[in-house]
CSV table of C-alpha atoms in Angstrom, one decimal:
chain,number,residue,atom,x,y,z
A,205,UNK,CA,-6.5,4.3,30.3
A,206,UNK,CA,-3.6,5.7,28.0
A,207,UNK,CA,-3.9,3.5,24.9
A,208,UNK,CA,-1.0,4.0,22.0
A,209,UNK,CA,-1.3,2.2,18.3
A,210,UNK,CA,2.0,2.6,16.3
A,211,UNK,CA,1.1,1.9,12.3
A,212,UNK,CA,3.5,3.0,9.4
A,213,UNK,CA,6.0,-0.2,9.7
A,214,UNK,CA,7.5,-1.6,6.8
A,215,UNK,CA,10.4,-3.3,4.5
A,216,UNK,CA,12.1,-0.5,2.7
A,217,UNK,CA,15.4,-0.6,0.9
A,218,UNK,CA,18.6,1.6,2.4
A,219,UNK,CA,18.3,5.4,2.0
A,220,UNK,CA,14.5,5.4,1.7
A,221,UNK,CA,12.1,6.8,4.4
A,222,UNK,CA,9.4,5.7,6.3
A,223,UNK,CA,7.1,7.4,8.8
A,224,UNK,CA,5.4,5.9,12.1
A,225,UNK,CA,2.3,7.5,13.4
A,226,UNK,CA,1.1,6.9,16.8
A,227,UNK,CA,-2.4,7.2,17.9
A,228,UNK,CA,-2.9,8.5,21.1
A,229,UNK,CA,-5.7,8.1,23.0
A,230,UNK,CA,-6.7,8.5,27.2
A,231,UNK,CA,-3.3,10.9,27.5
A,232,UNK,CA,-5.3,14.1,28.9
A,233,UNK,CA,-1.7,15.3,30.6
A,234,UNK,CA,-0.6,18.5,29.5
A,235,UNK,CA,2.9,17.5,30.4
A,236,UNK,CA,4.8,14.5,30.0
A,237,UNK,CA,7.1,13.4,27.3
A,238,UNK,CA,5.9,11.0,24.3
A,239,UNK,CA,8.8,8.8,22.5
A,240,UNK,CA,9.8,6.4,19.9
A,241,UNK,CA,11.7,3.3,21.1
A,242,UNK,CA,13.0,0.5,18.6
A,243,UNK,CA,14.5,-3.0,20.1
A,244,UNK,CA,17.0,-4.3,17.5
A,245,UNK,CA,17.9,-8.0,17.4
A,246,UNK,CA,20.0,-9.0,20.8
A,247,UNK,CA,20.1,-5.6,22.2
A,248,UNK,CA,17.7,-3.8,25.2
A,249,UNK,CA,15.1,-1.1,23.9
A,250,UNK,CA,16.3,2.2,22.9
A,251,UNK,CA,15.1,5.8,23.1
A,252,UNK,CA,15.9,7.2,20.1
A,253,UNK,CA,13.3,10.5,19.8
A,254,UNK,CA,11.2,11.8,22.4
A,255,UNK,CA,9.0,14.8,22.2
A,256,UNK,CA,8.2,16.9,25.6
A,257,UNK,CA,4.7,18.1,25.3
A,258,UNK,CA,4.2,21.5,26.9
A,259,UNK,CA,7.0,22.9,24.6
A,260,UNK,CA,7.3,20.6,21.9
A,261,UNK,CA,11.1,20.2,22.9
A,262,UNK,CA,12.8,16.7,20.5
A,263,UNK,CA,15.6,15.2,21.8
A,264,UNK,CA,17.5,12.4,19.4
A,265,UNK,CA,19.8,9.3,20.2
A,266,UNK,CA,23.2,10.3,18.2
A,267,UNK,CA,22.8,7.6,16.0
A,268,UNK,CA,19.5,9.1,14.0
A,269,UNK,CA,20.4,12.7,14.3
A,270,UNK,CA,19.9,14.5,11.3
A,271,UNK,CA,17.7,11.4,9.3
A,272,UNK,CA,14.8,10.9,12.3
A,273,UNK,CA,12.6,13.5,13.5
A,274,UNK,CA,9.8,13.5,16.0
A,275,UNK,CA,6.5,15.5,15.6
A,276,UNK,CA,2.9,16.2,17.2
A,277,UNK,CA,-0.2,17.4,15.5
A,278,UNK,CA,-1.7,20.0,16.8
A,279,UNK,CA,-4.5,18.2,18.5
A,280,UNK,CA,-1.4,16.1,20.1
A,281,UNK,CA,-3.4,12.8,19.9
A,282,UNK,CA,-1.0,11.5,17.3
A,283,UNK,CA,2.9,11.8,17.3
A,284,UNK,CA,4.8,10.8,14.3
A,285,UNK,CA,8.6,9.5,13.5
A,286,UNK,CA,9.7,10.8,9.3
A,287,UNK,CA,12.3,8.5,9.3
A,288,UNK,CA,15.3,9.1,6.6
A,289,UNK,CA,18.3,7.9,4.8
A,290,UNK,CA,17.3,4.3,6.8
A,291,UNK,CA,20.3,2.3,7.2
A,292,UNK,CA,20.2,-1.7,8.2
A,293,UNK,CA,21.0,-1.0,11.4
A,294,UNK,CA,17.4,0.4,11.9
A,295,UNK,CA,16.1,-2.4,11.2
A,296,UNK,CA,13.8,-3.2,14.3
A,297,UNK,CA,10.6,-3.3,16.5
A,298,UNK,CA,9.4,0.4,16.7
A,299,UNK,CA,7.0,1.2,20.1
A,300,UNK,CA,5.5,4.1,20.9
A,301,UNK,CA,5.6,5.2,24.8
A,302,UNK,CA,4.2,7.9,27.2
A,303,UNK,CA,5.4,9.3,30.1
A,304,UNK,CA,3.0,11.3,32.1
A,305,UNK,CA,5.8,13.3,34.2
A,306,UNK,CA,8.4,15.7,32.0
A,307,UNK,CA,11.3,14.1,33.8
A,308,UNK,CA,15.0,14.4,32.1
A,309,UNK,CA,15.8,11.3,29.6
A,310,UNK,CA,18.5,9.5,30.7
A,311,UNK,CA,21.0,8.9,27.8
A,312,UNK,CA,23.5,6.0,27.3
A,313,UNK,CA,26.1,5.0,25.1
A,314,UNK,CA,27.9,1.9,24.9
A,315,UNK,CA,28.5,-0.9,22.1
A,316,UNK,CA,25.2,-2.7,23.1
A,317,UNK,CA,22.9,-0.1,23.9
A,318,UNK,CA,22.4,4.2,22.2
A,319,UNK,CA,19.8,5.8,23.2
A,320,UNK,CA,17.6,7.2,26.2
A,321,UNK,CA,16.4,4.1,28.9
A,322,UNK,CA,12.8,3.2,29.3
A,323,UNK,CA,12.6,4.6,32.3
A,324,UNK,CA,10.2,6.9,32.9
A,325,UNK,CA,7.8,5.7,30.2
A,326,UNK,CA,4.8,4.2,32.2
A,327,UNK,CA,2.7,2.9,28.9
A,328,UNK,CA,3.8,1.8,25.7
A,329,UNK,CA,2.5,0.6,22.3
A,330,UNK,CA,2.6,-3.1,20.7
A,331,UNK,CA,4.8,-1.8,18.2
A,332,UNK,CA,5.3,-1.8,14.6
A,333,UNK,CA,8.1,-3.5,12.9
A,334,UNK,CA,10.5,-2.2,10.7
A,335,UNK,CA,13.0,-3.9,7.9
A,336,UNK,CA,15.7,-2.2,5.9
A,337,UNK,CA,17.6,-4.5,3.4
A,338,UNK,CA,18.6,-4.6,0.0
């Protein structure tokens, strides 16, 4: 049984940082692809970094480019999300999720929804929630 626990969740004022860590446990794939996912108020859950296992390859929703980034420890039973320069806007339910086959993400971009779709993601965490405000 795949089992995630996100932890790392916080208030934090705009332009600090956070990092999420993800336990993983009962994952013994040596593909697959693991992710971060937030849901923010009134909108569907979004991919916004995934992490392909074999290679290590990230792939980032445009809208955290260049302040998010996506790591595994060596080990891979824990993948993390440094989080920077958070903006109110990130302000949301953070889940961790697994996918056991190394399928392409599906990206989307409209005014309701950036990001990669749930599907293939197969288990996810409870989630860990996040608040950026002055």
């Amino acid at each position: 049984e795949v089992q995630l626990v996100e932890s790392g969740g916080g208030s934090v004022q705009p332009g600090g940082s956070l990092r999420l860590s993800c336990a993983v446990s009962g994952f013994t794939y040596m593909e697959g692809i693991l992710a971060w996912f937030r849901q923010r108020p009134g909108r569907r859950r979004e991919g916004v970094a995934a992490i392909y296992r074999n290679f290590g390859n990230t792939y980032y929703a445009d809208s955290v480019k260049g302040r998010f980034s996506i790591s595994q420890d060596n080990a891979k039973k824990t993948v993390f999300l440094q989080m920077n320069d958070l903006k109110p806007e990130d302000t949301a339910m953070y889940y961790c999720a697994a996918s056991r086959a190394s399928r392409p993400l599906q990206f989307r971009s409209s005014s309701m929804f950036e990001g990669f779709e749930s599907e293939p993601f197969e288990d996810w965490g409870h989630g860990t929630q996040v608040i950026v405000s002055s």
